[in-house]
Amino acid sequence: MKNGMKKTAAVVMAVMLMGTGAVVPAAEDMGIFSQTAIVAEAASVGKVTGLKSKTLSNSEIQLNWSKVKGASGYTVYMRKNGKYNKLVDCKGTSYTVKKLPNATRENFKVRAYKTVKGKKVYGEYSANWNTATNPQACKGLKLSSVGTDSVKLSWTKIGCTNYRIYQNIKGKWKEIGKTTGTSYTVKKLAPATKYQFKIRACKQDDKKTNNNHYGKYSGVVTATTKKSDKITQADIDAMKAELTAYSREKAEYIKENYKNFNGYGEKYNTLDEFFDYYAEDCTPTSSGYDTIDTIHFGETVNTLNDFKKLYKDHIDYEYNKREDVYYVVYIESCPNGLDVNPNPCWAVYLLY
């Protein structure tokens, strides 16, 4: 009869503990000590809150949580194969999990316990906390190709969500792009210019927290873009200066007789002043010209060299045909095109 009453009391106590959410030793392991004290102690074990983490490296995660009043210690759990397995018991409110794979997401829980009569009495599990380790450092960054206005980078594949690309701009490293692949082409660069790049891997964390994890930066690669063979405005300006000098050299009659032309002594006094004076007011609308030659914006420097030779021959011909004029080389941009060249171009006139 007495044994039956003891078993009934144990069942009642177990039911009471289940109602509190606490966990106690089985009835047959409790012995003769006060079951009422067990119930009171178990009910007072609080739930762990404030579980957070800090990723220390590509293999270590530090967990931190709020202190539970009266707790003897805490048990840390990590999920594996769908189940939470015990990692460790600890006395403090921090624990560093080590030897984890890089760039992997892990899930953790913690619960507090009290030691009563040599037995652990647990409180409720904390809420789940998931985070990830950092990726490893990127390796193998190299230049796959270098053009006049672009550089293609490539590197060795590692475990991560994506790769971030950085460029040194005016002494500061700035992120310029990202990709999930192992190559990236940087575009819209200037020809014949030196650039520096580096990358690092990113393990994207929970989108709600936006707490991404990054590996160490790769080494720096330096690339110098190739010199462009396309005609630039500087090339056009140099051509105009060369053709202008050539025209003045061929104007033999003008050089001998410039003092006889209208305006001498008032608007000009020297030969150079004569050339500049006439060139200043020469435009296609105020002067005469025979034809318009055009150079397309996409042409190469080789084409420009051929054009200069052709135009010098044209200047020679004009001075042989009519010697008492000064031929002015006039160049303007024609972005809307001309009837003779509907594409964006430079229009070249030989005015007189």
PDB file of N, CA, C and O in Angstrom, residues 153-197:
ATOM      1  N   LEU A 153      38.972  39.273 -65.388  1.00  0.00           N
ATOM      2  CA  LEU A 153      39.608  38.617 -64.246  1.00  0.00           C
ATOM      3  C   LEU A 153      39.076  37.199 -64.102  1.00  0.00           C
ATOM      4  O   LEU A 153      37.912  36.938 -64.419  1.00  0.00           O
ATOM      5  N   SER A 154      39.886  36.287 -63.602  1.00  0.00           N
ATOM      6  CA  SER A 154      39.422  34.930 -63.307  1.00  0.00           C
ATOM      7  C   SER A 154      40.140  34.427 -62.063  1.00  0.00           C
ATOM      8  O   SER A 154      41.201  34.944 -61.690  1.00  0.00           O
ATOM      9  N   TRP A 155      39.568  33.394 -61.412  1.00  0.00           N
ATOM     10  CA  TRP A 155      40.117  32.887 -60.157  1.00  0.00           C
ATOM     11  C   TRP A 155      39.663  31.452 -59.915  1.00  0.00           C
ATOM     12  O   TRP A 155      38.831  30.908 -60.660  1.00  0.00           O
ATOM     13  N   THR A 156      40.162  30.839 -58.845  1.00  0.00           N
ATOM     14  CA  THR A 156      39.846  29.462 -58.497  1.00  0.00           C
ATOM     15  C   THR A 156      38.528  29.387 -57.733  1.00  0.00           C
ATOM     16  O   THR A 156      38.268  30.209 -56.852  1.00  0.00           O
ATOM     17  N   LYS A 157      37.729  28.395 -58.038  1.00  0.00           N
ATOM     18  CA  LYS A 157      36.430  28.235 -57.378  1.00  0.00           C
ATOM     19  C   LYS A 157      36.583  27.769 -55.938  1.00  0.00           C
ATOM     20  O   LYS A 157      37.385  26.883 -55.640  1.00  0.00           O
ATOM     21  N   ILE A 158      35.805  28.381 -55.036  1.00  0.00           N
ATOM     22  CA  ILE A 158      35.746  27.940 -53.638  1.00  0.00           C
ATOM     23  C   ILE A 158      34.291  27.961 -53.186  1.00  0.00           C
ATOM     24  O   ILE A 158      33.421  28.501 -53.883  1.00  0.00           O
ATOM     25  N   GLY A 159      34.005  27.404 -52.016  1.00  0.00           N
ATOM     26  CA  GLY A 159      32.644  27.393 -51.503  1.00  0.00           C
ATOM     27  C   GLY A 159      32.213  28.769 -51.011  1.00  0.00           C
ATOM     28  O   GLY A 159      32.848  29.334 -50.120  1.00  0.00           O
ATOM     29  N   CYS A 160      31.154  29.330 -51.585  1.00  0.00           N
ATOM     30  CA  CYS A 160      30.629  30.629 -51.177  1.00  0.00           C
ATOM     31  C   CYS A 160      29.319  30.880 -51.910  1.00  0.00           C
ATOM     32  O   CYS A 160      28.911  30.102 -52.780  1.00  0.00           O
ATOM     33  N   THR A 161      28.660  31.986 -51.566  1.00  0.00           N
ATOM     34  CA  THR A 161      27.436  32.379 -52.269  1.00  0.00           C
ATOM     35  C   THR A 161      27.768  33.150 -53.533  1.00  0.00           C
ATOM     36  O   THR A 161      27.182  32.937 -54.591  1.00  0.00           O
ATOM     37  N   ASN A 162      28.711  34.099 -53.428  1.00  0.00           N
ATOM     38  CA  ASN A 162      29.154  34.871 -54.585  1.00  0.00           C
ATOM     39  C   ASN A 162      30.522  35.483 -54.304  1.00  0.00           C
ATOM     40  O   ASN A 162      31.049  35.383 -53.193  1.00  0.00           O
ATOM     41  N   TYR A 163      31.081  36.095 -55.320  1.00  0.00           N
ATOM     42  CA  TYR A 163      32.378  36.761 -55.210  1.00  0.00           C
ATOM     43  C   TYR A 163      32.176  38.256 -55.421  1.00  0.00           C
ATOM     44  O   TYR A 163      31.422  38.675 -56.297  1.00  0.00           O
ATOM     45  N   ARG A 164      32.896  39.051 -54.638  1.00  0.00           N
ATOM     46  CA  ARG A 164      32.819  40.505 -54.758  1.00  0.00           C
ATOM     47  C   ARG A 164      34.118  41.017 -55.381  1.00  0.00           C
ATOM     48  O   ARG A 164      35.216  40.612 -54.970  1.00  0.00           O
ATOM     49  N   ILE A 165      33.980  41.947 -56.356  1.00  0.00           N
ATOM     50  CA  ILE A 165      35.137  42.472 -57.076  1.00  0.00           C
ATOM     51  C   ILE A 165      35.387  43.905 -56.626  1.00  0.00           C
ATOM     52  O   ILE A 165      34.448  44.711 -56.533  1.00  0.00           O
ATOM     53  N   TYR A 166      36.657  44.226 -56.365  1.00  0.00           N
ATOM     54  CA  TYR A 166      37.033  45.546 -55.866  1.00  0.00           C
ATOM     55  C   TYR A 166      38.077  46.174 -56.791  1.00  0.00           C
ATOM     56  O   TYR A 166      38.937  45.493 -57.331  1.00  0.00           O
ATOM     57  N   GLN A 167      37.979  47.504 -56.933  1.00  0.00           N
ATOM     58  CA  GLN A 167      38.940  48.261 -57.745  1.00  0.00           C
ATOM     59  C   GLN A 167      39.515  49.399 -56.911  1.00  0.00           C
ATOM     60  O   GLN A 167      38.801  50.051 -56.140  1.00  0.00           O
ATOM     61  N   ASN A 168      40.807  49.616 -57.063  1.00  0.00           N
ATOM     62  CA  ASN A 168      41.459  50.735 -56.382  1.00  0.00           C
ATOM     63  C   ASN A 168      41.176  52.005 -57.170  1.00  0.00           C
ATOM     64  O   ASN A 168      41.695  52.199 -58.270  1.00  0.00           O
ATOM     65  N   ILE A 169      40.337  52.874 -56.601  1.00  0.00           N
ATOM     66  CA  ILE A 169      39.951  54.116 -57.265  1.00  0.00           C
ATOM     67  C   ILE A 169      40.417  55.290 -56.414  1.00  0.00           C
ATOM     68  O   ILE A 169      39.943  55.492 -55.292  1.00  0.00           O
ATOM     69  N   LYS A 170      41.380  56.007 -56.923  1.00  0.00           N
ATOM     70  CA  LYS A 170      41.946  57.170 -56.224  1.00  0.00           C
ATOM     71  C   LYS A 170      42.418  56.809 -54.818  1.00  0.00           C
ATOM     72  O   LYS A 170      42.174  57.531 -53.848  1.00  0.00           O
ATOM     73  N   GLY A 171      43.073  55.661 -54.709  1.00  0.00           N
ATOM     74  CA  GLY A 171      43.669  55.253 -53.446  1.00  0.00           C
ATOM     75  C   GLY A 171      42.741  54.525 -52.496  1.00  0.00           C
ATOM     76  O   GLY A 171      43.160  54.109 -51.418  1.00  0.00           O
ATOM     77  N   LYS A 172      41.470  54.334 -52.872  1.00  0.00           N
ATOM     78  CA  LYS A 172      40.514  53.648 -52.009  1.00  0.00           C
ATOM     79  C   LYS A 172      39.918  52.453 -52.746  1.00  0.00           C
ATOM     80  O   LYS A 172      39.589  52.552 -53.930  1.00  0.00           O
ATOM     81  N   TRP A 173      39.768  51.330 -52.015  1.00  0.00           N
ATOM     82  CA  TRP A 173      39.194  50.130 -52.614  1.00  0.00           C
ATOM     83  C   TRP A 173      37.668  50.220 -52.568  1.00  0.00           C
ATOM     84  O   TRP A 173      37.089  50.410 -51.500  1.00  0.00           O
ATOM     85  N   LYS A 174      37.050  50.097 -53.743  1.00  0.00           N
ATOM     86  CA  LYS A 174      35.595  50.174 -53.831  1.00  0.00           C
ATOM     87  C   LYS A 174      35.050  48.939 -54.543  1.00  0.00           C
ATOM     88  O   LYS A 174      35.628  48.469 -55.529  1.00  0.00           O
ATOM     89  N   GLU A 175      33.930  48.411 -54.021  1.00  0.00           N
ATOM     90  CA  GLU A 175      33.298  47.262 -54.665  1.00  0.00           C
ATOM     91  C   GLU A 175      32.647  47.714 -55.969  1.00  0.00           C
ATOM     92  O   GLU A 175      31.862  48.658 -55.992  1.00  0.00           O
ATOM     93  N   ILE A 176      32.975  47.037 -57.070  1.00  0.00           N
ATOM     94  CA  ILE A 176      32.451  47.443 -58.375  1.00  0.00           C
ATOM     95  C   ILE A 176      31.540  46.388 -59.002  1.00  0.00           C
ATOM     96  O   ILE A 176      30.944  46.629 -60.051  1.00  0.00           O
ATOM     97  N   GLY A 177      31.438  45.211 -58.373  1.00  0.00           N
ATOM     98  CA  GLY A 177      30.574  44.182 -58.946  1.00  0.00           C
ATOM     99  C   GLY A 177      30.611  42.901 -58.150  1.00  0.00           C
ATOM    100  O   GLY A 177      31.400  42.746 -57.209  1.00  0.00           O
ATOM    101  N   LYS A 178      29.736  41.970 -58.508  1.00  0.00           N
ATOM    102  CA  LYS A 178      29.719  40.651 -57.886  1.00  0.00           C
ATOM    103  C   LYS A 178      29.246  39.626 -58.900  1.00  0.00           C
ATOM    104  O   LYS A 178      28.572  39.955 -59.882  1.00  0.00           O
ATOM    105  N   THR A 179      29.606  38.376 -58.669  1.00  0.00           N
ATOM    106  CA  THR A 179      29.236  37.306 -59.589  1.00  0.00           C
ATOM    107  C   THR A 179      29.246  35.980 -58.849  1.00  0.00           C
ATOM    108  O   THR A 179      29.944  35.817 -57.845  1.00  0.00           O
ATOM    109  N   THR A 180      28.474  35.031 -59.357  1.00  0.00           N
ATOM    110  CA  THR A 180      28.486  33.681 -58.799  1.00  0.00           C
ATOM    111  C   THR A 180      29.483  32.797 -59.548  1.00  0.00           C
ATOM    112  O   THR A 180      29.750  31.676 -59.127  1.00  0.00           O
ATOM    113  N   GLY A 181      30.008  33.287 -60.654  1.00  0.00           N
ATOM    114  CA  GLY A 181      30.984  32.526 -61.434  1.00  0.00           C
ATOM    115  C   GLY A 181      32.402  32.778 -60.980  1.00  0.00           C
ATOM    116  O   GLY A 181      32.651  33.422 -59.958  1.00  0.00           O
ATOM    117  N   THR A 182      33.359  32.292 -61.756  1.00  0.00           N
ATOM    118  CA  THR A 182      34.773  32.445 -61.404  1.00  0.00           C
ATOM    119  C   THR A 182      35.500  33.357 -62.392  1.00  0.00           C
ATOM    120  O   THR A 182      36.700  33.228 -62.604  1.00  0.00           O
ATOM    121  N   SER A 183      34.759  34.284 -62.994  1.00  0.00           N
ATOM    122  CA  SER A 183      35.381  35.293 -63.853  1.00  0.00           C
ATOM    123  C   SER A 183      34.496  36.531 -63.877  1.00  0.00           C
ATOM    124  O   SER A 183      33.292  36.460 -63.604  1.00  0.00           O
ATOM    125  N   TYR A 184      35.111  37.668 -64.190  1.00  0.00           N
ATOM    126  CA  TYR A 184      34.368  38.926 -64.226  1.00  0.00           C
ATOM    127  C   TYR A 184      35.101  39.882 -65.159  1.00  0.00           C
ATOM    128  O   TYR A 184      36.329  39.997 -65.102  1.00  0.00           O
ATOM    129  N   THR A 185      34.342  40.568 -66.027  1.00  0.00           N
ATOM    130  CA  THR A 185      34.932  41.527 -66.963  1.00  0.00           C
ATOM    131  C   THR A 185      34.614  42.943 -66.515  1.00  0.00           C
ATOM    132  O   THR A 185      33.447  43.322 -66.399  1.00  0.00           O
ATOM    133  N   VAL A 186      35.665  43.697 -66.241  1.00  0.00           N
ATOM    134  CA  VAL A 186      35.519  45.109 -65.876  1.00  0.00           C
ATOM    135  C   VAL A 186      35.527  45.921 -67.169  1.00  0.00           C
ATOM    136  O   VAL A 186      36.482  45.836 -67.948  1.00  0.00           O
ATOM    137  N   LYS A 187      34.484  46.716 -67.396  1.00  0.00           N
ATOM    138  CA  LYS A 187      34.334  47.439 -68.664  1.00  0.00           C
ATOM    139  C   LYS A 187      34.435  48.953 -68.467  1.00  0.00           C
ATOM    140  O   LYS A 187      34.571  49.426 -67.349  1.00  0.00           O
ATOM    141  N   LYS A 188      34.372  49.658 -69.575  1.00  0.00           N
ATOM    142  CA  LYS A 188      34.391  51.128 -69.618  1.00  0.00           C
ATOM    143  C   LYS A 188      35.653  51.712 -68.981  1.00  0.00           C
ATOM    144  O   LYS A 188      35.611  52.691 -68.239  1.00  0.00           O
ATOM    145  N   LEU A 189      36.791  51.076 -69.267  1.00  0.00           N
ATOM    146  CA  LEU A 189      38.073  51.570 -68.796  1.00  0.00           C
ATOM    147  C   LEU A 189      38.728  52.447 -69.860  1.00  0.00           C
ATOM    148  O   LEU A 189      38.377  52.374 -71.040  1.00  0.00           O
ATOM    149  N   ALA A 190      39.672  53.249 -69.450  1.00  0.00           N
ATOM    150  CA  ALA A 190      40.382  54.118 -70.387  1.00  0.00           C
ATOM    151  C   ALA A 190      41.554  53.371 -71.012  1.00  0.00           C
ATOM    152  O   ALA A 190      42.182  52.537 -70.343  1.00  0.00           O
ATOM    153  N   PRO A 191      41.875  53.642 -72.275  1.00  0.00           N
ATOM    154  CA  PRO A 191      43.019  52.979 -72.908  1.00  0.00           C
ATOM    155  C   PRO A 191      44.340  53.398 -72.261  1.00  0.00           C
ATOM    156  O   PRO A 191      44.451  54.486 -71.684  1.00  0.00           O
ATOM    157  N   ALA A 192      45.337  52.511 -72.342  1.00  0.00           N
ATOM    158  CA  ALA A 192      46.703  52.783 -71.877  1.00  0.00           C
ATOM    159  C   ALA A 192      46.730  53.326 -70.446  1.00  0.00           C
ATOM    160  O   ALA A 192      47.435  54.286 -70.140  1.00  0.00           O
ATOM    161  N   THR A 193      45.951  52.703 -69.557  1.00  0.00           N
ATOM    162  CA  THR A 193      45.840  53.158 -68.166  1.00  0.00           C
ATOM    163  C   THR A 193      46.039  51.977 -67.215  1.00  0.00           C
ATOM    164  O   THR A 193      45.577  50.876 -67.485  1.00  0.00           O
ATOM    165  N   LYS A 194      46.727  52.233 -66.092  1.00  0.00           N
ATOM    166  CA  LYS A 194      46.993  51.186 -65.108  1.00  0.00           C
ATOM    167  C   LYS A 194      45.838  51.096 -64.101  1.00  0.00           C
ATOM    168  O   LYS A 194      45.347  52.104 -63.604  1.00  0.00           O
ATOM    169  N   TYR A 195      45.416  49.847 -63.786  1.00  0.00           N
ATOM    170  CA  TYR A 195      44.334  49.602 -62.827  1.00  0.00           C
ATOM    171  C   TYR A 195      44.745  48.482 -61.869  1.00  0.00           C
ATOM    172  O   TYR A 195      45.542  47.612 -62.224  1.00  0.00           O
ATOM    173  N   GLN A 196      44.153  48.498 -60.668  1.00  0.00           N
ATOM    174  CA  GLN A 196      44.403  47.447 -59.670  1.00  0.00           C
ATOM    175  C   GLN A 196      43.078  46.850 -59.211  1.00  0.00           C
ATOM    176  O   GLN A 196      42.094  47.572 -59.002  1.00  0.00           O
ATOM    177  N   PHE A 197      43.079  45.513 -59.027  1.00  0.00           N
ATOM    178  CA  PHE A 197      41.865  44.804 -58.634  1.00  0.00           C
ATOM    179  C   PHE A 197      42.189  43.737 -57.584  1.00  0.00           C
ATOM    180  O   PHE A 197      43.309  43.233 -57.510  1.00  0.00           O
TER     181      PHE A 197
END
